[in-house]
Coordinates of C-alpha atoms in Angstrom, one line a residue:
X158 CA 21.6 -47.8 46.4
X159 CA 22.9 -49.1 49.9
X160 CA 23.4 -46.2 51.9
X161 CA 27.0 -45.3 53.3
X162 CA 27.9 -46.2 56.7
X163 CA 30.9 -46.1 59.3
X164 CA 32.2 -49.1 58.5
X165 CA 32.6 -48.0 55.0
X166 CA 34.1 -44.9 55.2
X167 CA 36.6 -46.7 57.5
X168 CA 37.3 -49.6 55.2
X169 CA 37.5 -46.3 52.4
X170 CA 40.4 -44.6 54.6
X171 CA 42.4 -47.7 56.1
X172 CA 41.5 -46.9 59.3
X173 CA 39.0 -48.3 62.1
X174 CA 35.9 -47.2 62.8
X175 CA 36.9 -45.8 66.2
X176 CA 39.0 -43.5 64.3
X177 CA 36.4 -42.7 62.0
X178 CA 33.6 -42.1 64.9
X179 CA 36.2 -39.5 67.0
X180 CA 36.9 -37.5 63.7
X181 CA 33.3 -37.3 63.8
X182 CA 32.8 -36.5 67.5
X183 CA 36.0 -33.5 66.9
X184 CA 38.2 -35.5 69.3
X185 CA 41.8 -34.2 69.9
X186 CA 43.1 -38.3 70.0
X187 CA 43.6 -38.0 65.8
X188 CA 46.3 -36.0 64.0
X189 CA 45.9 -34.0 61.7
X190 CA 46.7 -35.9 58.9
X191 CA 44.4 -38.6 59.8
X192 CA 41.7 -35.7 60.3
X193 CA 42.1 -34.7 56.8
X194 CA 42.4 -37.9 55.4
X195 CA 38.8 -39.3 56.8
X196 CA 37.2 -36.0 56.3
X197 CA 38.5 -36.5 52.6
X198 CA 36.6 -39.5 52.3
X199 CA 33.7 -38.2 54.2
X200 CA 33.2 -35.5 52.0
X201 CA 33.3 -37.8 49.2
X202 CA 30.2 -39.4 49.8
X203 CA 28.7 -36.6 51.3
X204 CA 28.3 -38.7 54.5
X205 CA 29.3 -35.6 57.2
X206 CA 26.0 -33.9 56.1
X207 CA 24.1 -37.0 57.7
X208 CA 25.5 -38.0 61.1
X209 CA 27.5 -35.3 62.3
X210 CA 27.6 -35.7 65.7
X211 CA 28.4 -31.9 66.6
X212 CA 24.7 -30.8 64.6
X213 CA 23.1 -33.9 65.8
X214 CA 24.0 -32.9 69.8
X215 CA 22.2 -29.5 69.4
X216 CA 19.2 -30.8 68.5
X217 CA 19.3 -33.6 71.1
X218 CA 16.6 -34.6 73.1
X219 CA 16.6 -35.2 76.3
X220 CA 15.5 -38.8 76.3
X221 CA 17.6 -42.0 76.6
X222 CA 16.7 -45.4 75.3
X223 CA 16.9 -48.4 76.9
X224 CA 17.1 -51.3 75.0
X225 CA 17.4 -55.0 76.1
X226 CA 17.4 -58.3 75.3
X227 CA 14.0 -59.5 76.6
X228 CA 10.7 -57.1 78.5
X229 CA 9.9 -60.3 79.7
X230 CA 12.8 -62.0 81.4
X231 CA 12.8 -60.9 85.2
X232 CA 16.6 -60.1 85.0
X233 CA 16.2 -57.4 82.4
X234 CA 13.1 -55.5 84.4
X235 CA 15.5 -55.5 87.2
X236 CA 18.1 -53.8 85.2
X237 CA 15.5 -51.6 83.5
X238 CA 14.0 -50.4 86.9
X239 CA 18.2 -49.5 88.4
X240 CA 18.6 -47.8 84.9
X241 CA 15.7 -45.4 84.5
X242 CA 15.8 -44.6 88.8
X243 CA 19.4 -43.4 87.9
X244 CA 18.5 -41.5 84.4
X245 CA 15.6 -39.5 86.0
X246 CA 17.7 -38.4 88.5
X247 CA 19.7 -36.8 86.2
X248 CA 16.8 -35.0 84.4
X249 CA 16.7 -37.3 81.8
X250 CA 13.2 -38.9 80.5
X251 CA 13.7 -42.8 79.2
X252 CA 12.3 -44.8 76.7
X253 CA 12.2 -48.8 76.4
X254 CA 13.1 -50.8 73.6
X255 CA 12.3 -54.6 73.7
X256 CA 14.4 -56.5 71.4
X257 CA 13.1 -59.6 71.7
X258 CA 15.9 -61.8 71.2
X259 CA 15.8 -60.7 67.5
X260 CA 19.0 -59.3 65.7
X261 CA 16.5 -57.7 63.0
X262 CA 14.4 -56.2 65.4
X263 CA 17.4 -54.8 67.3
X264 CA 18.6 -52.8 64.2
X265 CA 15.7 -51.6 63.5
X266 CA 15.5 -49.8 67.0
X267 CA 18.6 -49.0 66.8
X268 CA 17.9 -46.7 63.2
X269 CA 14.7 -45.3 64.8
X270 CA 17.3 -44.4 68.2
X271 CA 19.5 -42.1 65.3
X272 CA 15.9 -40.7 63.5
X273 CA 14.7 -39.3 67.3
X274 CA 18.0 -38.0 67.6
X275 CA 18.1 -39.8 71.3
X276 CA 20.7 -37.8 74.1
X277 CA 21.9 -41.6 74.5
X278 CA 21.6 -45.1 74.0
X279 CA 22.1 -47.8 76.5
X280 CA 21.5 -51.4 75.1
X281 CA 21.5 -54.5 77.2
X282 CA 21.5 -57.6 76.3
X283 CA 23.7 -61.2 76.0
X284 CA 22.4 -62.3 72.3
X285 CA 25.7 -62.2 70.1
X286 CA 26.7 -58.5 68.4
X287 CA 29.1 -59.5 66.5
X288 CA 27.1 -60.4 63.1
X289 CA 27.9 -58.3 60.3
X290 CA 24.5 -55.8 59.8
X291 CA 24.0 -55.6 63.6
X292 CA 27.7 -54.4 63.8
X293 CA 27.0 -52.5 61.1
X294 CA 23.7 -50.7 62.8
X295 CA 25.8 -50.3 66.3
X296 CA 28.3 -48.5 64.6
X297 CA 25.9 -46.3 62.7
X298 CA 24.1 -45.6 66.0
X299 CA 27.8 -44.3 67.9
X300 CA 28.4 -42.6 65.2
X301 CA 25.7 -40.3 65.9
X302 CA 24.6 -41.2 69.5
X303 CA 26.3 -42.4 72.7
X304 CA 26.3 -45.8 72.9
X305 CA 26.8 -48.0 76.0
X306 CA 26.5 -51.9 75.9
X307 CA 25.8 -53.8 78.6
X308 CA 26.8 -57.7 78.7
X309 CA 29.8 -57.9 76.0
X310 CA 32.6 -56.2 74.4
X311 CA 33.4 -56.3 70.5
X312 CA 36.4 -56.1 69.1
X313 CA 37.8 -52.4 68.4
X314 CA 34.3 -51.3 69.9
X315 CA 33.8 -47.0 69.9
X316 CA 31.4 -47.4 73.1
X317 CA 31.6 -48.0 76.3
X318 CA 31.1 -51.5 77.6
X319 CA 29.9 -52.5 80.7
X320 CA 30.1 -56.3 81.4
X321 CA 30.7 -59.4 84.0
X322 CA 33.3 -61.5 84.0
X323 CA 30.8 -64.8 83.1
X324 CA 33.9 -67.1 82.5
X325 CA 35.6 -66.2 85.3
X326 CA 32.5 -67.1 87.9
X327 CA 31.2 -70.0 85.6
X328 CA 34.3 -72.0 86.2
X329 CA 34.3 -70.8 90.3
X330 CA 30.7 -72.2 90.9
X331 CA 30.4 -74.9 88.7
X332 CA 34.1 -75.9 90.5
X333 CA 32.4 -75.5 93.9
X334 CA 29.2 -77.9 93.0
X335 CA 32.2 -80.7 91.8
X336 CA 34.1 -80.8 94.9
X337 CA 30.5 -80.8 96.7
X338 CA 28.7 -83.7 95.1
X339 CA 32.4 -85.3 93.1
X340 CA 29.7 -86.7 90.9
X341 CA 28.8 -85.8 86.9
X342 CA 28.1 -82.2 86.1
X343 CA 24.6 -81.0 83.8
X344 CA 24.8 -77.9 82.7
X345 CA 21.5 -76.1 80.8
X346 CA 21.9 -73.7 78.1
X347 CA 24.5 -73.7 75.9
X348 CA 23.3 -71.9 72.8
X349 CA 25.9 -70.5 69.8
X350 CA 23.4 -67.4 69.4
X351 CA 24.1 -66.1 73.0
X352 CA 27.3 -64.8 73.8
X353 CA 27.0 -65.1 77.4
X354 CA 25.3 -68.4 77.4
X355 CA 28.9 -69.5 75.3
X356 CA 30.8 -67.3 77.8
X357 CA 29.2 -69.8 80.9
X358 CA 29.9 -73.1 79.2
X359 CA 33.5 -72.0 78.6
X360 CA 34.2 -71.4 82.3
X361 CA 32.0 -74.7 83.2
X362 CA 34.2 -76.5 80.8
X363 CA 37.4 -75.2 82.5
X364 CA 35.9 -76.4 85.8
X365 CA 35.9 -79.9 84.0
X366 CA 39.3 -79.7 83.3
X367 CA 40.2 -80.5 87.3
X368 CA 37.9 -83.1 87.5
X369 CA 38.4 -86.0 84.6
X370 CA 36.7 -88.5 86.3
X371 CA 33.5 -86.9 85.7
X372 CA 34.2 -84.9 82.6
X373 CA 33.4 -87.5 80.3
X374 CA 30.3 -88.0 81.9
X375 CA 29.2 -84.2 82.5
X376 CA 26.6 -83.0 79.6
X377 CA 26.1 -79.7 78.1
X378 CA 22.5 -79.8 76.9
X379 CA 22.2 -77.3 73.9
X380 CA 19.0 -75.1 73.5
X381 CA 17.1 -73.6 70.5
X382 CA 15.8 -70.2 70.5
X383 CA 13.4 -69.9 73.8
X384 CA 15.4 -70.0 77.5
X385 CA 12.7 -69.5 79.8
X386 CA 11.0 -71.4 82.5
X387 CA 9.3 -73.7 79.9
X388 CA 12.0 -74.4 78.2
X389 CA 13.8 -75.5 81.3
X390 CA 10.7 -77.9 82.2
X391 CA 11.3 -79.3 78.8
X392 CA 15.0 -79.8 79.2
X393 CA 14.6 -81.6 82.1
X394 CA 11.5 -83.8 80.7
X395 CA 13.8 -84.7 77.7
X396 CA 16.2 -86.3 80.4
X397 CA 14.0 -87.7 82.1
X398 CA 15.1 -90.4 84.4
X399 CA 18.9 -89.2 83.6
X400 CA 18.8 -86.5 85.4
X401 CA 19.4 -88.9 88.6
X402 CA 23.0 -89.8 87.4
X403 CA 24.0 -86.1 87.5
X404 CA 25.2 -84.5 91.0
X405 CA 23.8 -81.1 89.8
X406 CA 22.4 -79.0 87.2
X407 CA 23.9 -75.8 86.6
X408 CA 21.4 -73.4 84.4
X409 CA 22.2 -70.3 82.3
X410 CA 19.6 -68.4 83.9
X411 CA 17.2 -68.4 86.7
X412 CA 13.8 -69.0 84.6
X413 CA 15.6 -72.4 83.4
X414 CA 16.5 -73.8 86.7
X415 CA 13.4 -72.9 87.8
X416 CA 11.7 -75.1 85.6
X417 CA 14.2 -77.9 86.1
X418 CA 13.2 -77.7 89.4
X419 CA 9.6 -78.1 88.7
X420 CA 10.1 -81.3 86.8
X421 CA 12.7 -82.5 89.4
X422 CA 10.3 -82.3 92.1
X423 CA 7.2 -84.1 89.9
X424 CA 9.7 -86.8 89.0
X425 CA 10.3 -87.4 92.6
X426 CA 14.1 -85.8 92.7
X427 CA 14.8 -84.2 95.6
X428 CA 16.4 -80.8 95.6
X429 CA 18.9 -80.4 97.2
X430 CA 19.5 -84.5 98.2
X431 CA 19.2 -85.7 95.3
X432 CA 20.0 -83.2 92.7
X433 CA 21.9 -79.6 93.4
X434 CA 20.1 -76.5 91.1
X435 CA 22.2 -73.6 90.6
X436 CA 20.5 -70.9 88.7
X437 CA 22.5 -67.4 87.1
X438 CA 21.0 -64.1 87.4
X439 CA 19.9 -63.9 91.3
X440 CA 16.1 -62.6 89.8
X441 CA 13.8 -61.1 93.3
X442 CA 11.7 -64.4 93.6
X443 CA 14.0 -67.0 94.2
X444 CA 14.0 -66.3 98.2
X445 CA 10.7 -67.6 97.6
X446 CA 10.3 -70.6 96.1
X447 CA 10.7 -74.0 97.7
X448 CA 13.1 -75.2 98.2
X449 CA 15.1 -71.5 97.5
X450 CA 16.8 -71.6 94.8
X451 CA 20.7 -70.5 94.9
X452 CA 21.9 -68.4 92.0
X453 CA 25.0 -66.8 90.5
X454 CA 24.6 -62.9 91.0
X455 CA 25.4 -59.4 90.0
X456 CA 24.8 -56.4 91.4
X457 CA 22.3 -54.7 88.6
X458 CA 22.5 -51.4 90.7
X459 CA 26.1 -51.0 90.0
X460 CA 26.1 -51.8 86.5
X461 CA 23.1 -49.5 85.7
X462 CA 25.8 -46.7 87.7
X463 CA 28.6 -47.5 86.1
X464 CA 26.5 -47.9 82.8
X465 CA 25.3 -44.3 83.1
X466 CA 28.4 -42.4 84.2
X467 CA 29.9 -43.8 81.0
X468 CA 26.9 -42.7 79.1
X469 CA 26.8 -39.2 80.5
X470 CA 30.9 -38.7 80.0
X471 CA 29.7 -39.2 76.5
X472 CA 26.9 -36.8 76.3
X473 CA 28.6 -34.1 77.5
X474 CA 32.3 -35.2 75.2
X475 CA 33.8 -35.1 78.6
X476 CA 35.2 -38.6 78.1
X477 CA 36.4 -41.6 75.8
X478 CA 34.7 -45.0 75.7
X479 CA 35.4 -47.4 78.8
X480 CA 35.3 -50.6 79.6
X481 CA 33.9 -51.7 82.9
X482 CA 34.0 -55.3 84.1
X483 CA 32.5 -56.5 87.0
X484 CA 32.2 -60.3 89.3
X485 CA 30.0 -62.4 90.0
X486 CA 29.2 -64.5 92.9
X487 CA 27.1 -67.8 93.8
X488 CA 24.5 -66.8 96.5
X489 CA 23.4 -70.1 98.0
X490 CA 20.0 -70.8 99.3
X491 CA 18.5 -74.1 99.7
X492 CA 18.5 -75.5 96.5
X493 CA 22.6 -76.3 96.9
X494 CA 22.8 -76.8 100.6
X495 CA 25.5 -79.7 101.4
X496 CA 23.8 -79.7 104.9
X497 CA 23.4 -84.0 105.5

């Protein structure tokens, strides 16, 4: 028999499941009547004796997980490395989760977060949330234990979100390598699994929207499941030769344009005369890679901050969930230098 979950007991009561999660954490933002009502269905299907947040915070640990996207991808280590700096500090021991781009393997951890009963939850990553058993399992897990997500926001969420505004700086830097080169526009990565890979083709295709001459001509080169520096290399090999009718190639992430760069260079394509490479993410070794490659960045530091003060308002139930939204901006190195 499928077990109950949030998302039932709110469809049960005809309310949402942020209504149903602060009857559960004993907030003061229900009425009565509401109170009474979801506790009736609660009680119903005996679902209070399982994920009561008030007898699962006494026997919390003092651990908090990490979870994100990819171990591997240099962006997340980054991250990682801000996030457990700023939990230790706050006498806090962490443990990592690697999700592996993998919406089953993302559930799972998130079950084993509620079985450890975890102090909190922080879970990073740009991979779409809003499939119906992951939504499911996130709702489960803030039930029970505070949740923050980095990199996106669902709809009617009951934890705290912290997140970039990836539209917004898409559409200023891919705008800014149009008026630079007024020539056709390639842009790396668009994938319908990754929210934030869709959230930077929609401000790129914005750009496009000043600049009809070249949007016909501009390509958005959709990738599979991998978006590392092979896949990149591959991207580019694909084109081939084509890449020399595009003014610049703007990547979803660093490890891409990295690789495009690679291929550029055996091809013979100059960076940056021949070809601009803009990459996303800012990762620590692009100072040192010829030629340098510029990048769209954010500040990991302050997310991993603001990512924790949300978290700890939780912990101690001194706070609601919050949303937290913060810019991006291109730093340029050598690889989009306009110098003649």
């Amino acid at each position: 028999m499928k077990s109950v979950g949030v998302v039932d007991i709110a469809r049960e009561a005809g309310v949402s499941t942020a209504t149903v999660s602060r009857v559960l954490n004993g907030s003061a933002k229900v009425s009565e009547r509401t109170r009474d009502h979801v506790m009736a269905v609660i009680d119903r299907h005996d679902f209070r004796l399982n994920v009561s947040a008030s007898t699962l915070r006494r026997g919390r640990s003092k651990t908090v997980g990490l979870a994100v996207a990819s171990i591997s991808q240099p962006w997340y280590v980054k991250l990682i490395r801000e996030l457990r700096n700023a939990i230790t500090e706050h006498g806090y021991t962490t443990v990592v989760y690697d999700l592996e781009h993998n919406s089953r393997v993302l559930i799972e951890h998130t079950e084993s977060a509620r079985t450890l009963k975890l102090a909190g939850m922080i879970i990073a990553t740009g991979d779409r949330l809003d499939g119906v058993d992951v939504r499911d399992s996130l709702e489960r897990l803030a039930a029970t234990v505070p949740l923050v997500v980095i990199g996106q926001k669902l709809p009617e969420a009951q934890w705290s979100t912290v997140q970039f505004d990836d539209a917004r700086a898409s559409e200023d830097a891919a705008r800014e390598l149009l008026r630079a080169r007024h020539r056709p526009l390639l842009f790396i990565g668009r994938s319908e699994r990754s929210y934030l890979a869709e959230e930077r083709s929609i401000g790129v295709r914005r750009a496009l929207l000043e600049f009809p001459t070249l949007r016909d001509d501009s390509r958005f080169y959709e990738l599979g499941q991998s978006m590392d520096f092979e896949a990149g290399y591959a991207a580019a090999s694909g084109i081939g030769e084509g890449l020399r009718a595009y003014g610049s190639v703007f990547c979803v992430n660093d490890e891409l344009a990295l690789g495009v760069c690679r291929f550029a260079s055996e091809l013979g394509i100059r960076v940056p005369d021949d070809l601009m490479v803009l990459g996303y993410g800012d990762i620590d070794v692009l100072p040192y890679v010829t030629p340098s490659l510029s990048s769209v960045s954010g500040d990991a530091h302050l997310v991993a901050a603001d990512a924790l003060q949300a978290l700890l308002a939780r912990i101690d139930g001194s706070g609601d969930a919050v949303e937290r939204i913060h810019t991006r901006q291109i730093v340029h190195r050598e690889s989009t230098s306009t110098a003649d």
